[in-house]
Amino acid sequence: MGLHNKIMKRTEINHILDQPTIGQEVNIKGWVRTFRNDQFISVNDGSTIRNLQIVISAENTQEEDRKRLHTGACISVNGIVQESLGKGQSVEVIGHSLEILGECDPNEFPIQMKKHSLEFLREKAHLRFRTSTFSAVFRIRHHLAFAVHQFFNERGFYYLHTPIITGSDAEGAGEMFQVTTLDLNNVPKNEEGHIDHGQDFFGKATNLTVSGQLEAELAALALGKVYTFGPTFRAENSNTSRHLAEFWMIEPEVAFNDIFDNMDLAEAFLKHCLKYVLDHAQEDLLFLQDREQQEDKTKPTEERQIMPLIDRLKFVVDNPFERITYTEAIDILLNSNHYKKKKFKYDVSWGIDLQSEHERYLVEKHFQKPVIITGYPAAIKAFYMRLNEDGKTVAAMDMLVPGIGEIIGGSQREERYDVLKEKCAQFNIPEEHVWWYLETRKFGTCPHAGFGLGFERMVMYATGMGNIRDVVPFPRTPLNAEF
Ligand code: 4AD
Ligand code: MG
């Protein structure tokens, strides 16, 4: 039998497996995972990590079609839902008509049922969605995105869309991608020999945003509670497992919040998102947990996870985070055996920017749970952070989690006009670049605070994936912008 003789509405596999109606006629569409014994098709349609078993026979299908049933082929099958006699599934579908929608040549298709390395699959990012691992990761990514909006919506925040093209450098780190329509082969120059951005599209130099914070602050000073959730771009040349050149950030900003309110919000936010995944993605988590445990067997004991994935997430959801000051963090590091045995590559003293080895020691060895560090030296943090009474530290906060390091960075903002102007001068930020930001401090300023959470780092944490390139569909990293 070739084409279906009857047009039927498609039923998704999760419905068939979760609420089966024995004897019902259904149409299934999906991709073949395996085809065994000229009889059993295991098919997946993305609605769940579970595959559906479809049984076909020589009587109701053509041999020529069965020969085209290779891993990766896309099929449409009409059949009857039945209780399954085989192990591993409660129901199966007895197919009575099969149509091959898209063939898949087994000699060319790179994704086979054997286990592929994540590195190999990164080269095949257009097809890696077809694996159980990546379909689980991207379903969880979806659930987390939904949980983000749910959290803020339930608390009366407004979702704000801040610009992607901007003239400002919020973080002052200078790691920006320039946006221009000037002819790069014939760049107009001014009298001083500098690029004449006056002739550029916007009449000034612009770049892709590194953060929506400064604009979010403007809105918070009227709307009260806002958050952004959008792409951000950083041209930092760091080829690590935790950095992307294009990543998504969530940035809440709240009028009248101080640094303590900010910490409470950040902790509640991360807990909410992880709890949502525990409640809505159990099967995917179980799969990833199992995968991680298999991987761990190949690693030395000290690199293995202490707790399985689901327990780890529950632990974070159920326990208060540690809160310490930067000064306390430095003391812990200085008093550690690790430091005394000279095991840190970078030296430790008050004033240093904590390196990731220091952060990992604090969260993974010392506290073994998420830690929020506040009160960093003013000199190593951004210009907008509120200066503390001591005149040398700022009301900054970083949240660090085991296995990832920094997941959130934020602060109470400098709301005092004079202090902020002084900070701009110290950081060499021309006032004409941030005049609009400064004006909000002149017109009805108020204490306020906010933070940024790196979405991909949260997805890494929730899925246990060890490389940030494996939690975003098409990673953008130095020398890599394929797909
Ligand atoms: O600490 P960051 O640089 O803070 C800001 O951008 C502030 N404007 C946020 C705010 O207060 N509204 O970045 C915030 C978070 C980091 O903690 C990290 O999780 C993530 O963004 N992040 C990155 N994620 C992936 N790749 C990169 N290159 C990242 N850089 C930062
Ligand atoms: Mg930071």
GROMACS .gro file of N, CA, C and O in nm, residues 19-91:
model
  292
   19GLN      N    1  -0.227   0.902   2.699
   19GLN     CA    2  -0.372   0.880   2.711
   19GLN      C    3  -0.419   0.789   2.598
   19GLN      O    4  -0.494   0.831   2.510
   20PRO      N    5  -0.374   0.667   2.598
   20PRO     CA    6  -0.407   0.579   2.486
   20PRO      C    7  -0.555   0.537   2.487
   20PRO      O    8  -0.611   0.517   2.594
   21THR      N    9  -0.614   0.531   2.370
   21THR     CA   10  -0.747   0.473   2.355
   21THR      C   11  -0.728   0.346   2.274
   21THR      O   12  -0.702   0.352   2.153
   22ILE      N   13  -0.735   0.233   2.344
   22ILE     CA   14  -0.711   0.106   2.276
   22ILE      C   15  -0.816   0.087   2.167
   22ILE      O   16  -0.935   0.111   2.188
   23GLY      N   17  -0.772   0.048   2.049
   23GLY     CA   18  -0.864   0.026   1.938
   23GLY      C   19  -0.884   0.148   1.850
   23GLY      O   20  -0.943   0.138   1.742
   24GLN      N   21  -0.832   0.263   1.892
   24GLN     CA   22  -0.851   0.386   1.813
   24GLN      C   23  -0.762   0.383   1.688
   24GLN      O   24  -0.649   0.335   1.692
   25GLU      N   25  -0.815   0.436   1.579
   25GLU     CA   26  -0.732   0.449   1.460
   25GLU      C   27  -0.661   0.584   1.461
   25GLU      O   28  -0.723   0.687   1.491
   26VAL      N   29  -0.532   0.582   1.437
   26VAL     CA   30  -0.453   0.706   1.445
   26VAL      C   31  -0.360   0.719   1.324
   26VAL      O   32  -0.333   0.622   1.255
   27ASN      N   33  -0.319   0.843   1.303
   27ASN     CA   34  -0.212   0.868   1.206
   27ASN      C   35  -0.092   0.924   1.283
   27ASN      O   36  -0.105   1.017   1.363
   28ILE      N   37   0.023   0.865   1.260
   28ILE     CA   38   0.148   0.907   1.325
   28ILE      C   39   0.241   0.961   1.218
   28ILE      O   40   0.257   0.898   1.113
   29LYS      N   41   0.304   1.072   1.249
   29LYS     CA   42   0.410   1.120   1.160
   29LYS      C   43   0.536   1.143   1.244
   29LYS      O   44   0.528   1.198   1.353
   30GLY      N   45   0.649   1.100   1.193
   30GLY     CA   46   0.772   1.120   1.271
   30GLY      C   47   0.891   1.063   1.199
   30GLY      O   48   0.884   1.026   1.081
   31TRP      N   49   1.002   1.054   1.272
   31TRP     CA   50   1.130   1.010   1.215
   31TRP      C   51   1.168   0.875   1.273
   31TRP      O   52   1.159   0.853   1.395
   32VAL      N   53   1.212   0.787   1.185
   32VAL     CA   54   1.248   0.652   1.225
   32VAL      C   55   1.376   0.656   1.308
   32VAL      O   56   1.475   0.715   1.267
   33ARG      N   57   1.368   0.594   1.427
   33ARG     CA   58   1.491   0.579   1.506
   33ARG      C   59   1.557   0.445   1.471
   33ARG      O   60   1.676   0.439   1.447
   34THR      N   61   1.476   0.339   1.471
   34THR     CA   62   1.529   0.208   1.429
   34THR      C   63   1.418   0.131   1.357
   34THR      O   64   1.300   0.158   1.376
   35PHE      N   65   1.462   0.033   1.277
   35PHE     CA   66   1.367  -0.059   1.213
   35PHE      C   67   1.428  -0.199   1.226
   35PHE      O   68   1.537  -0.224   1.179
   36ARG      N   69   1.356  -0.286   1.300
   36ARG     CA   70   1.413  -0.418   1.332
   36ARG      C   71   1.325  -0.530   1.277
   36ARG      O   72   1.201  -0.517   1.271
   37ASN      N   73   1.388  -0.639   1.244
   37ASN     CA   74   1.321  -0.765   1.207
   37ASN      C   75   1.218  -0.748   1.095
   37ASN      O   76   1.117  -0.820   1.093
   38ASP      N   77   1.237  -0.649   1.010
   38ASP     CA   78   1.144  -0.624   0.899
   38ASP      C   79   1.002  -0.600   0.951
   38ASP      O   80   0.905  -0.619   0.879
   39GLN      N   81   0.989  -0.556   1.077
   39GLN     CA   82   0.860  -0.551   1.145
   39GLN      C   83   0.839  -0.432   1.237
   39GLN      O   84   0.734  -0.370   1.239
   40PHE      N   85   0.940  -0.404   1.322
   40PHE     CA   86   0.923  -0.307   1.431
   40PHE      C   87   0.989  -0.174   1.399
   40PHE      O   88   1.111  -0.166   1.388
   41ILE      N   89   0.906  -0.070   1.388
   41ILE     CA   90   0.962   0.065   1.366
   41ILE      C   91   0.954   0.139   1.498
   41ILE      O   92   0.849   0.143   1.562
   42SER      N   93   1.065   0.195   1.538
   42SER     CA   94   1.065   0.282   1.654
   42SER      C   95   1.068   0.424   1.599
   42SER      O   96   1.158   0.461   1.525
   43VAL      N   97   0.966   0.503   1.636
   43VAL     CA   98   0.953   0.635   1.573
   43VAL      C   99   0.942   0.745   1.679
   43VAL      O  100   0.887   0.723   1.786
   44ASN      N  101   0.998   0.860   1.647
   44ASN     CA  102   0.995   0.974   1.740
   44ASN      C  103   0.947   1.097   1.664
   44ASN      O  104   0.987   1.119   1.549
   45ASP      N  105   0.861   1.178   1.730
   45ASP     CA  106   0.813   1.299   1.661
   45ASP      C  107   0.843   1.427   1.739
   45ASP      O  108   0.787   1.533   1.709
   46GLY      N  109   0.927   1.417   1.842
   46GLY     CA  110   0.967   1.537   1.917
   46GLY      C  111   0.872   1.575   2.029
   46GLY      O  112   0.907   1.657   2.114
   47SER      N  113   0.752   1.516   2.034
   47SER     CA  114   0.657   1.554   2.138
   47SER      C  115   0.696   1.498   2.273
   47SER      O  116   0.648   1.543   2.377
   48THR      N  117   0.782   1.398   2.274
   48THR     CA  118   0.832   1.337   2.398
   48THR      C  119   0.963   1.268   2.365
   48THR      O  120   0.990   1.235   2.249
   49ILE      N  121   1.040   1.242   2.469
   49ILE     CA  122   1.165   1.170   2.447
   49ILE      C  123   1.140   1.023   2.414
   49ILE      O  124   1.223   0.955   2.355
   50ARG      N  125   1.019   0.973   2.450
   50ARG     CA  126   0.990   0.832   2.426
   50ARG      C  127   0.958   0.807   2.278
   50ARG      O  128   0.896   0.889   2.212
   51ASN      N  129   0.997   0.691   2.232
   51ASN     CA  130   0.964   0.650   2.096
   51ASN      C  131   0.838   0.565   2.099
   51ASN      O  132   0.809   0.500   2.199
   52LEU      N  133   0.766   0.565   1.989
   52LEU     CA  134   0.649   0.478   1.977
   52LEU      C  135   0.688   0.359   1.891
   52LEU      O  136   0.756   0.375   1.789
   53GLN      N  137   0.645   0.242   1.934
   53GLN     CA  138   0.669   0.125   1.849
   53GLN      C  139   0.552   0.105   1.753
   53GLN      O  140   0.436   0.102   1.795
   54ILE      N  141   0.586   0.093   1.626
   54ILE     CA  142   0.484   0.065   1.525
   54ILE      C  143   0.517  -0.071   1.466
   54ILE      O  144   0.632  -0.097   1.431
   55VAL      N  145   0.414  -0.158   1.460
   55VAL     CA  146   0.437  -0.291   1.405
   55VAL      C  147   0.376  -0.297   1.266
   55VAL      O  148   0.259  -0.262   1.248
   56ILE      N  149   0.457  -0.334   1.168
   56ILE     CA  150   0.402  -0.349   1.033
   56ILE      C  151   0.425  -0.492   0.987
   56ILE      O  152   0.503  -0.566   1.046
   57SER      N  153   0.355  -0.530   0.884
   57SER     CA  154   0.374  -0.668   0.837
   57SER      C  155   0.387  -0.668   0.685
   57SER      O  156   0.355  -0.569   0.617
   58ALA      N  157   0.432  -0.781   0.635
   58ALA     CA  158   0.450  -0.794   0.490
   58ALA      C  159   0.316  -0.787   0.418
   58ALA      O  160   0.309  -0.748   0.302
   59GLU      N  161   0.207  -0.821   0.488
   59GLU     CA  162   0.075  -0.819   0.422
   59GLU      C  163   0.028  -0.678   0.391
   59GLU      O  164  -0.032  -0.654   0.288
   60ASN      N  165   0.051  -0.585   0.486
   60ASN     CA  166  -0.008  -0.453   0.464
   60ASN      C  167   0.093  -0.346   0.422
   60ASN      O  168   0.061  -0.228   0.418
   61THR      N  169   0.216  -0.385   0.393
   61THR     CA  170   0.312  -0.288   0.340
   61THR      C  171   0.386  -0.352   0.223
   61THR      O  172   0.386  -0.475   0.209
   62GLN      N  173   0.447  -0.267   0.142
   62GLN     CA  174   0.522  -0.322   0.029
   62GLN      C  175   0.668  -0.338   0.065
   62GLN      O  176   0.725  -0.254   0.135
   63GLU      N  177   0.726  -0.442   0.015
   63GLU     CA  178   0.865  -0.470   0.045
   63GLU      C  179   0.955  -0.352   0.007
   63GLU      O  180   1.045  -0.314   0.080
   64GLU      N  181   0.920  -0.291  -0.106
   64GLU     CA  182   0.998  -0.178  -0.156
   64GLU      C  183   0.996  -0.060  -0.055
   64GLU      O  184   1.097   0.005  -0.032
   65ASP      N  185   0.882  -0.040   0.015
   65ASP     CA  186   0.874   0.064   0.118
   65ASP      C  187   0.953   0.023   0.241
   65ASP      O  188   1.023   0.105   0.302
   66ARG      N  189   0.941  -0.104   0.279
   66ARG     CA  190   1.013  -0.150   0.399
   66ARG      C  191   1.163  -0.137   0.381
   66ARG      O  192   1.236  -0.108   0.474
   67LYS      N  193   1.207  -0.152   0.259
   67LYS     CA  194   1.351  -0.139   0.231
   67LYS      C  195   1.400   0.005   0.246
   67LYS      O  196   1.519   0.030   0.255
   68ARG      N  197   1.306   0.099   0.244
   68ARG     CA  198   1.344   0.241   0.257
   68ARG      C  199   1.334   0.290   0.402
   68ARG      O  200   1.353   0.407   0.431
   69LEU      N  201   1.300   0.197   0.494
   69LEU     CA  202   1.282   0.237   0.634
   69LEU      C  203   1.414   0.238   0.709
   69LEU      O  204   1.444   0.150   0.788
   70HIS      N  205   1.495   0.341   0.682
   70HIS     CA  206   1.623   0.352   0.751
   70HIS      C  207   1.614   0.456   0.861
   70HIS      O  208   1.528   0.544   0.858
   71THR      N  209   1.707   0.445   0.955
   71THR     CA  210   1.718   0.546   1.062
   71THR      C  211   1.721   0.686   0.999
   71THR      O  212   1.800   0.710   0.906
   72GLY      N  213   1.635   0.775   1.048
   72GLY     CA  214   1.634   0.912   0.998
   72GLY      C  215   1.525   0.940   0.897
   72GLY      O  216   1.492   1.057   0.874
   73ALA      N  217   1.468   0.835   0.837
   73ALA     CA  218   1.363   0.857   0.736
   73ALA      C  219   1.238   0.915   0.803
   73ALA      O  220   1.210   0.886   0.920
   74CYS      N  221   1.164   0.996   0.729
   74CYS     CA  222   1.040   1.052   0.784
   74CYS      C  223   0.922   0.975   0.728
   74CYS      O  224   0.913   0.954   0.606
   75ILE      N  225   0.834   0.931   0.819
   75ILE     CA  226   0.723   0.846   0.774
   75ILE      C  227   0.589   0.895   0.825
   75ILE      O  228   0.581   0.973   0.921
   76SER      N  229   0.486   0.848   0.760
   76SER     CA  230   0.349   0.868   0.806
   76SER      C  231   0.284   0.729   0.807
   76SER      O  232   0.295   0.655   0.710
   77VAL      N  233   0.222   0.694   0.919
   77VAL     CA  234   0.163   0.561   0.931
   77VAL      C  235   0.021   0.574   0.985
   77VAL      O  236  -0.002   0.648   1.081
   78ASN      N  237  -0.072   0.502   0.925
   78ASN     CA  238  -0.205   0.487   0.984
   78ASN      C  239  -0.210   0.350   1.051
   78ASN      O  240  -0.159   0.252   0.996
   79GLY      N  241  -0.272   0.345   1.167
   79GLY     CA  242  -0.278   0.216   1.237
   79GLY      C  243  -0.371   0.222   1.356
   79GLY      O  244  -0.436   0.324   1.382
   80ILE      N  245  -0.373   0.110   1.427
   80ILE     CA  246  -0.465   0.096   1.542
   80ILE      C  247  -0.383   0.084   1.671
   80ILE      O  248  -0.286   0.009   1.677
   81VAL      N  249  -0.424   0.160   1.772
   81VAL     CA  250  -0.356   0.156   1.902
   81VAL      C  251  -0.391   0.025   1.973
   81VAL      O  252  -0.508  -0.011   1.983
   82GLN      N  253  -0.287  -0.044   2.020
   82GLN     CA  254  -0.308  -0.172   2.088
   82GLN      C  255  -0.222  -0.180   2.212
   82GLN      O  256  -0.117  -0.118   2.218
   83GLU      N  257  -0.267  -0.266   2.307
   83GLU     CA  258  -0.178  -0.294   2.419
   83GLU      C  259  -0.058  -0.369   2.365
   83GLU      O  260  -0.070  -0.450   2.274
   84SER      N  261   0.058  -0.339   2.422
   84SER     CA  262   0.180  -0.399   2.369
   84SER      C  263   0.218  -0.523   2.448
   84SER      O  264   0.207  -0.528   2.568
   85LEU      N  265   0.261  -0.624   2.374
   85LEU     CA  266   0.307  -0.747   2.440
   85LEU      C  267   0.456  -0.736   2.473
   85LEU      O  268   0.507  -0.799   2.563
   86GLY      N  269   0.526  -0.651   2.397
   86GLY     CA  270   0.671  -0.636   2.417
   86GLY      C  271   0.702  -0.562   2.546
   86GLY      O  272   0.616  -0.497   2.605
   87LYS      N  273   0.827  -0.574   2.591
   87LYS     CA  274   0.862  -0.501   2.711
   87LYS      C  275   0.901  -0.357   2.674
   87LYS      O  276   0.937  -0.328   2.561
   88GLY      N  277   0.892  -0.270   2.773
   88GLY     CA  278   0.940  -0.134   2.755
   88GLY      C  279   0.835  -0.037   2.706
   88GLY      O  280   0.859   0.081   2.699
   89GLN      N  281   0.719  -0.088   2.670
   89GLN     CA  282   0.614   0.006   2.630
   89GLN      C  283   0.478  -0.054   2.662
   89GLN      O  284   0.463  -0.176   2.661
   90SER      N  285   0.381   0.031   2.697
   90SER     CA  286   0.250  -0.021   2.734
   90SER      C  287   0.161  -0.033   2.610
   90SER      O  288   0.076  -0.120   2.603
   91VAL      N  289   0.181   0.057   2.513
   91VAL     CA  290   0.100   0.047   2.392
   91VAL      C  291   0.189   0.054   2.268
   91VAL      O  292   0.302   0.101   2.273
   0.00000   0.00000   0.00000
